[in-house]
Short mmCIF file of C-alpha atoms in Angstrom, two decimals:
data_model
loop_
_atom_site.label_atom_id
_atom_site.label_comp_id
_atom_site.label_asym_id
_atom_site.label_seq_id
_atom_site.Cartn_x
_atom_site.Cartn_y
_atom_site.Cartn_z
CA UNK A 66 17.97 -10.22 -12.64
CA UNK A 67 15.94 -9.93 -16.00
CA UNK A 68 15.00 -12.82 -16.98
CA UNK A 69 14.58 -14.49 -20.34
CA UNK A 70 12.27 -11.58 -21.52
CA UNK A 71 11.81 -10.71 -25.08
CA UNK A 72 11.21 -7.38 -26.53
CA UNK A 73 7.97 -8.37 -27.56
CA UNK A 74 6.39 -9.38 -24.15
CA UNK A 75 4.88 -7.58 -21.47
CA UNK A 76 4.73 -7.78 -17.54
CA UNK A 77 1.22 -6.77 -16.20
CA UNK A 78 0.98 -4.76 -12.75
CA UNK A 79 -2.36 -4.23 -11.23
CA UNK A 80 -2.56 -1.57 -8.70
CA UNK A 81 0.44 0.40 -10.45
CA UNK A 82 -0.28 4.17 -9.49
CA UNK A 83 1.29 4.47 -6.21
CA UNK A 84 3.20 2.64 -3.46
CA UNK A 85 4.45 -0.79 -4.17
CA UNK A 86 2.58 -1.19 -7.32
CA UNK A 87 4.34 2.05 -8.72
CA UNK A 88 7.99 0.43 -7.44
CA UNK A 89 7.20 -2.54 -9.32
CA UNK A 90 6.56 -0.97 -12.40
CA UNK A 91 9.85 0.81 -12.27
CA UNK A 92 11.78 -2.07 -11.18
CA UNK A 93 10.36 -4.05 -14.37
CA UNK A 94 11.50 -1.39 -16.70
CA UNK A 95 15.11 -1.19 -14.65
CA UNK A 96 15.22 -4.59 -16.08
CA UNK A 97 14.08 -3.31 -19.61
CA UNK A 98 11.38 -4.87 -19.07
CA UNK A 99 7.79 -4.05 -21.41
CA UNK A 100 4.85 -2.86 -18.70
CA UNK A 101 0.95 -2.93 -19.04
CA UNK A 102 -0.37 -1.21 -16.03
CA UNK A 103 -3.81 -1.19 -14.40
CA UNK A 104 -5.06 1.25 -11.57
CA UNK A 105 -8.14 2.96 -10.69
CA UNK A 106 -9.09 5.97 -12.80
CA UNK A 107 -7.79 9.40 -11.88
CA UNK A 108 -4.70 7.98 -10.10
CA UNK A 109 -2.24 9.55 -12.40
CA UNK A 110 -1.04 5.74 -13.77
CA UNK A 111 0.36 7.96 -16.92
CA UNK A 112 2.60 9.71 -15.39
CA UNK A 113 3.94 5.92 -14.24
CA UNK A 114 4.18 4.73 -17.34
CA UNK A 115 6.21 7.85 -18.97
CA UNK A 116 8.46 6.96 -16.10
CA UNK A 117 9.02 3.63 -17.41
CA UNK A 118 9.50 4.60 -21.16
CA UNK A 119 11.84 6.85 -20.03
CA UNK A 120 13.85 3.87 -19.16
CA UNK A 121 13.76 2.85 -22.99
CA UNK A 122 10.57 0.05 -22.45
CA UNK A 123 7.24 0.02 -23.78
CA UNK A 124 4.52 1.18 -21.48
CA UNK A 125 0.54 1.09 -21.73
CA UNK A 126 -1.78 1.52 -19.07
CA UNK A 127 -5.71 1.09 -18.13
CA UNK A 128 -7.50 2.71 -15.93
CA UNK A 129 -10.32 0.88 -14.87
CA UNK A 130 -12.06 -0.33 -11.84
CA UNK A 131 -11.44 -4.11 -11.83
CA UNK A 132 -13.83 -4.92 -9.21
CA UNK A 133 -16.38 -4.86 -11.58
CA UNK A 134 -16.40 -7.79 -13.43
CA UNK A 135 -17.30 -6.31 -16.60
CA UNK A 136 -14.39 -3.75 -16.61
CA UNK A 137 -11.99 -6.78 -15.78
CA UNK A 138 -13.22 -8.81 -18.34
CA UNK A 139 -12.71 -5.67 -21.00
CA UNK A 140 -9.38 -5.36 -20.05
CA UNK A 141 -7.85 -8.71 -20.20
CA UNK A 142 -9.97 -9.46 -23.38
CA UNK A 143 -7.73 -6.92 -25.20
CA UNK A 144 -4.91 -7.69 -23.33
CA UNK A 145 -5.29 -11.23 -24.61
CA UNK A 146 -5.61 -9.84 -27.77
CA UNK A 147 -2.68 -7.30 -28.64
CA UNK A 148 0.14 -8.44 -25.94
CA UNK A 149 2.17 -11.45 -25.09
CA UNK A 150 2.04 -11.50 -21.28
CA UNK A 151 5.40 -13.17 -19.80
CA UNK A 152 4.39 -11.57 -16.13
CA UNK A 153 1.43 -11.29 -14.09
CA UNK A 154 1.92 -9.10 -10.61
CA UNK A 155 -1.53 -9.63 -8.96
CA UNK A 156 -0.60 -6.49 -6.51
CA UNK A 157 -4.08 -4.33 -6.00
CA UNK A 158 -5.45 -4.86 -2.60
CA UNK A 159 -7.08 -3.03 0.39
CA UNK A 160 -7.41 -3.51 3.49
CA UNK A 161 -7.95 -1.82 7.02
CA UNK A 162 -9.29 -2.04 11.15
CA UNK A 163 -12.24 -1.64 12.18
CA UNK A 164 -15.37 -3.36 14.63
CA UNK A 165 -16.81 -6.22 12.29
CA UNK A 166 -20.55 -5.25 12.99
CA UNK A 167 -19.56 -1.89 12.49
CA UNK A 168 -18.16 -1.43 9.27
CA UNK A 169 -20.54 -0.92 5.76
CA UNK A 170 -20.99 -3.96 3.93
CA UNK A 171 -19.44 -2.06 1.01
CA UNK A 172 -16.11 -1.45 3.07
CA UNK A 173 -16.51 -5.57 3.23
CA UNK A 174 -17.35 -6.23 -0.05
CA UNK A 175 -14.76 -4.19 -1.18
CA UNK A 176 -11.87 -6.25 0.45
CA UNK A 177 -13.21 -9.48 -0.16
CA UNK A 178 -13.60 -8.69 -3.84
CA UNK A 179 -10.52 -6.53 -4.78
CA UNK A 180 -7.85 -8.83 -2.13
CA UNK A 181 -9.83 -12.30 -3.67
CA UNK A 182 -11.81 -11.92 -6.47
CA UNK A 183 -9.44 -9.65 -8.62
CA UNK A 184 -6.77 -11.76 -8.27
CA UNK A 185 -8.38 -15.00 -9.16
CA UNK A 186 -10.64 -13.69 -12.30
CA UNK A 187 -7.31 -11.89 -13.40
CA UNK A 188 -5.00 -14.46 -13.02
CA UNK A 189 -7.66 -17.05 -14.68
CA UNK A 190 -8.53 -14.77 -17.67
CA UNK A 191 -4.60 -14.34 -18.17
CA UNK A 192 -3.37 -17.95 -17.66
CA UNK A 193 -3.99 -19.21 -21.29
CA UNK A 194 -1.76 -16.60 -22.46
CA UNK A 195 0.86 -16.77 -19.72
CA UNK A 196 0.83 -20.59 -21.17
CA UNK A 197 1.91 -19.63 -24.51
CA UNK A 198 4.83 -17.29 -23.67
CA UNK A 199 6.13 -19.83 -21.20
CA UNK A 200 8.54 -19.98 -18.73
CA UNK A 201 5.94 -17.12 -17.51
CA UNK A 202 5.72 -15.94 -14.02
CA UNK A 203 2.72 -15.22 -11.44
CA UNK A 204 3.88 -13.28 -8.50
CA UNK A 205 0.52 -12.76 -5.98
CA UNK A 206 1.07 -10.14 -3.30
CA UNK A 207 -0.30 -11.20 0.16
CA UNK A 208 0.83 -10.65 3.93
CA UNK A 209 2.21 -11.67 6.93
CA UNK A 210 -1.00 -10.62 8.21
CA UNK A 211 -2.57 -14.12 6.17
CA UNK A 212 -0.73 -16.01 8.78
CA UNK A 213 -3.04 -14.72 12.02
CA UNK A 214 -6.56 -14.27 12.30
CA UNK A 215 -6.76 -10.75 13.79
CA UNK A 216 -9.79 -9.42 15.59
CA UNK A 217 -10.83 -5.87 14.33
CA UNK A 218 -9.15 -6.96 10.97
CA UNK A 219 -11.01 -10.15 10.35
CA UNK A 220 -11.46 -10.25 6.95
CA UNK A 221 -8.26 -8.62 5.45
CA UNK A 222 -6.06 -11.39 7.28
CA UNK A 223 -8.69 -13.66 5.77
CA UNK A 224 -8.69 -12.60 2.35
CA UNK A 225 -4.71 -12.90 1.98
CA UNK A 226 -4.59 -16.01 3.48
CA UNK A 227 -7.05 -16.98 0.58
CA UNK A 228 -4.26 -15.32 -1.81
CA UNK A 229 -1.87 -17.50 -0.07
CA UNK A 230 -3.64 -20.64 -0.43
CA UNK A 231 -4.70 -19.72 -4.09
CA UNK A 232 -1.29 -19.72 -5.13
CA UNK A 233 0.18 -22.55 -3.32
CA UNK A 234 -2.63 -24.41 -4.96
CA UNK A 235 -2.00 -23.01 -8.32
CA UNK A 236 1.62 -23.59 -8.15
CA UNK A 237 0.85 -27.22 -7.57
CA UNK A 238 -1.39 -27.15 -10.33
CA UNK A 239 1.07 -25.46 -12.70
CA UNK A 240 4.10 -27.11 -11.96
CA UNK A 241 4.47 -29.01 -15.38
CA UNK A 242 3.07 -26.22 -17.58
CA UNK A 243 6.36 -23.86 -17.05
CA UNK A 244 4.54 -21.10 -15.45
CA UNK A 245 6.08 -20.58 -11.99
CA UNK A 246 3.30 -18.85 -9.14
CA UNK A 247 5.03 -17.17 -6.49
CA UNK A 248 3.30 -15.59 -3.58
CA UNK A 249 5.05 -12.81 -1.10
CA UNK A 250 4.29 -12.32 2.49
CA UNK A 251 5.09 -8.48 3.15
CA UNK A 252 5.33 -6.88 6.20
CA UNK A 253 4.56 -3.10 6.86
CA UNK A 254 5.55 -0.70 3.86
CA UNK A 255 5.31 2.93 4.23
CA UNK A 256 2.88 3.39 1.06
CA UNK A 257 -0.02 5.38 2.41
CA UNK A 258 -0.21 8.37 5.08
CA UNK A 259 -2.42 6.29 7.39
CA UNK A 260 -0.02 3.42 6.93
CA UNK A 261 3.02 5.78 7.61
CA UNK A 262 1.01 7.00 10.76
CA UNK A 263 0.12 3.88 11.67
CA UNK A 264 3.85 2.39 11.26
CA UNK A 265 5.05 5.58 13.61
CA UNK A 266 2.44 4.67 16.28
CA UNK A 267 3.85 1.28 16.98
CA UNK A 268 7.32 3.10 17.72
CA UNK A 269 10.52 0.80 17.44
CA UNK A 270 8.59 -2.11 16.19
CA UNK A 271 7.15 -0.94 13.49
CA UNK A 272 10.16 0.70 12.36
CA UNK A 273 12.30 -2.93 13.06
CA UNK A 274 9.40 -4.56 10.81
CA UNK A 275 9.18 -2.01 7.87
CA UNK A 276 10.74 -2.30 4.46
CA UNK A 277 10.66 0.25 1.54
CA UNK A 278 8.51 -0.33 -1.25
CA UNK A 279 11.72 0.10 -3.57
CA UNK A 280 13.51 -2.70 -1.59
CA UNK A 281 10.13 -4.82 -1.46
CA UNK A 282 9.57 -4.90 -4.67
CA UNK A 283 13.10 -5.50 -6.21
CA UNK A 284 13.68 -8.61 -4.07
CA UNK A 285 10.05 -9.96 -5.04
CA UNK A 286 11.30 -9.78 -7.98
CA UNK A 287 14.32 -11.40 -7.77
CA UNK A 288 13.07 -13.97 -6.07
CA UNK A 289 10.67 -14.39 -8.85
CA UNK A 290 12.66 -15.05 -11.07
CA UNK A 291 14.22 -17.44 -9.50
CA UNK A 292 10.79 -19.66 -8.98
CA UNK A 293 10.68 -18.92 -5.45
CA UNK A 294 7.60 -20.24 -4.03
CA UNK A 295 6.87 -18.05 -0.99
CA UNK A 296 8.39 -14.72 -0.58
CA UNK A 297 9.49 -13.11 2.37
CA UNK A 298 11.42 -9.76 2.21
CA UNK A 299 13.67 -8.44 5.13
CA UNK A 300 15.29 -9.90 8.34
CA UNK A 301 13.12 -9.12 10.53
CA UNK A 302 10.03 -10.10 8.31
CA UNK A 303 11.80 -13.44 8.02
CA UNK A 304 12.17 -13.63 11.83
CA UNK A 305 8.30 -12.73 12.14
CA UNK A 306 7.72 -15.10 9.44
CA UNK A 307 9.37 -18.24 11.83
CA UNK A 308 8.19 -16.96 14.81
CA UNK A 309 4.58 -17.02 13.80
CA UNK A 310 5.10 -20.58 12.41
CA UNK A 311 6.13 -21.68 15.67
CA UNK A 312 3.09 -20.07 17.96
CA UNK A 313 0.06 -21.81 18.24
CA UNK A 314 -2.82 -19.52 16.58
CA UNK A 315 -5.10 -19.36 19.16
CA UNK A 316 -2.24 -17.41 21.03
CA UNK A 317 -1.42 -15.36 17.85
CA UNK A 318 -4.72 -14.29 17.32
CA UNK A 319 -5.10 -13.17 21.15
CA UNK A 320 -2.10 -11.26 20.68
CA UNK A 321 -2.83 -9.40 17.50
CA UNK A 322 -6.22 -8.69 18.44
CA UNK A 323 -5.41 -7.27 21.66
CA UNK A 324 -2.98 -4.88 19.74
CA UNK A 325 -5.27 -3.88 17.07
CA UNK A 326 -8.28 -3.26 20.44
CA UNK A 327 -5.31 -1.03 21.88
CA UNK A 328 -4.76 0.88 18.40
CA UNK A 329 -8.44 1.33 17.72
CA UNK A 330 -9.06 2.52 21.29
CA UNK A 331 -6.35 5.40 20.48
CA UNK A 332 -7.89 6.37 17.49
CA UNK A 333 -11.50 6.29 19.55
CA UNK A 334 -13.35 3.96 17.63
CA UNK A 335 -14.23 1.28 20.32
CA UNK A 336 -13.38 1.43 24.42
#
C-alpha cells in the first residue's frame, strides 16, 4: 500500500542507517515514497540513501546526534524550510541491560534522551509541517517491553512506556486534524550482533518471538496507512501482547526480572 503520497512529499525516518530504520527506508522507497533519512555521523547513511534512489525516489540524509538539542533544532528547521513532510517515523532508540546502580549516568541519560526526548521534540517540531500535508502519519516505535516493569532493564521499558503513552495521548489530541498517530509494540529483532546472540541464548523462545526487520517494517507501514492505533507484528508477539495484558503487573515484573538476572549472571555481570 502506498497511501496518498504526492511526488513532492517526504517521509522522515530516524535511526535509518541500519536495522529496522534501514528496512523502513527501503520499504518506503519500494512504495515510491521519497525519504529524508537521519542517523548519527559515520554510520554510512549515504549508502542507504543511494539504495532508496535506485528505486526511483528522491532521498536526502542528515547526519546528526539528535540528543543534542541544537542539532535537532537545526535539522528540523531545515526540513521544515525545504520539504513537505507526510510521514514521520520515530525509530531511533537504544536500550540495554545492567545493574541499575552500576550504570553510568551517561548510559542512563542516553536511553532517556534518545527514546523519550528525541521522539517528543522531533514530533513537536514537525507537527506543523505534517498538518499542512494532511492526511499525514506519525509512527512511533515502542516495544512489548513497555508493558512490563523489569529489573536490570529498568529505564528501557519505562522509556518505551513513555513513547506508548505519548503516542496514544497525541493520537487523541490530533484526531480531528487528519494527522494519524500509531505506535508499534515490537518484540525481538536481529538488528545488532549482541541482540542476535541474546536471541540465540533464549533458545526456542527467542526464535518464536523474533520477526525480521523487513517484515516488521512492511507490516508497520501497512497498518500505519490504515490508521491503526497500536501495531503488533507477528502471531507470537500478538499472543504475547494479549497474555501480558492478562497477567498481573507484579507477576509480570517478577518473571521478567528473574529472566534478566539469569541472563546477566550468564554474562558475569551479576551473581
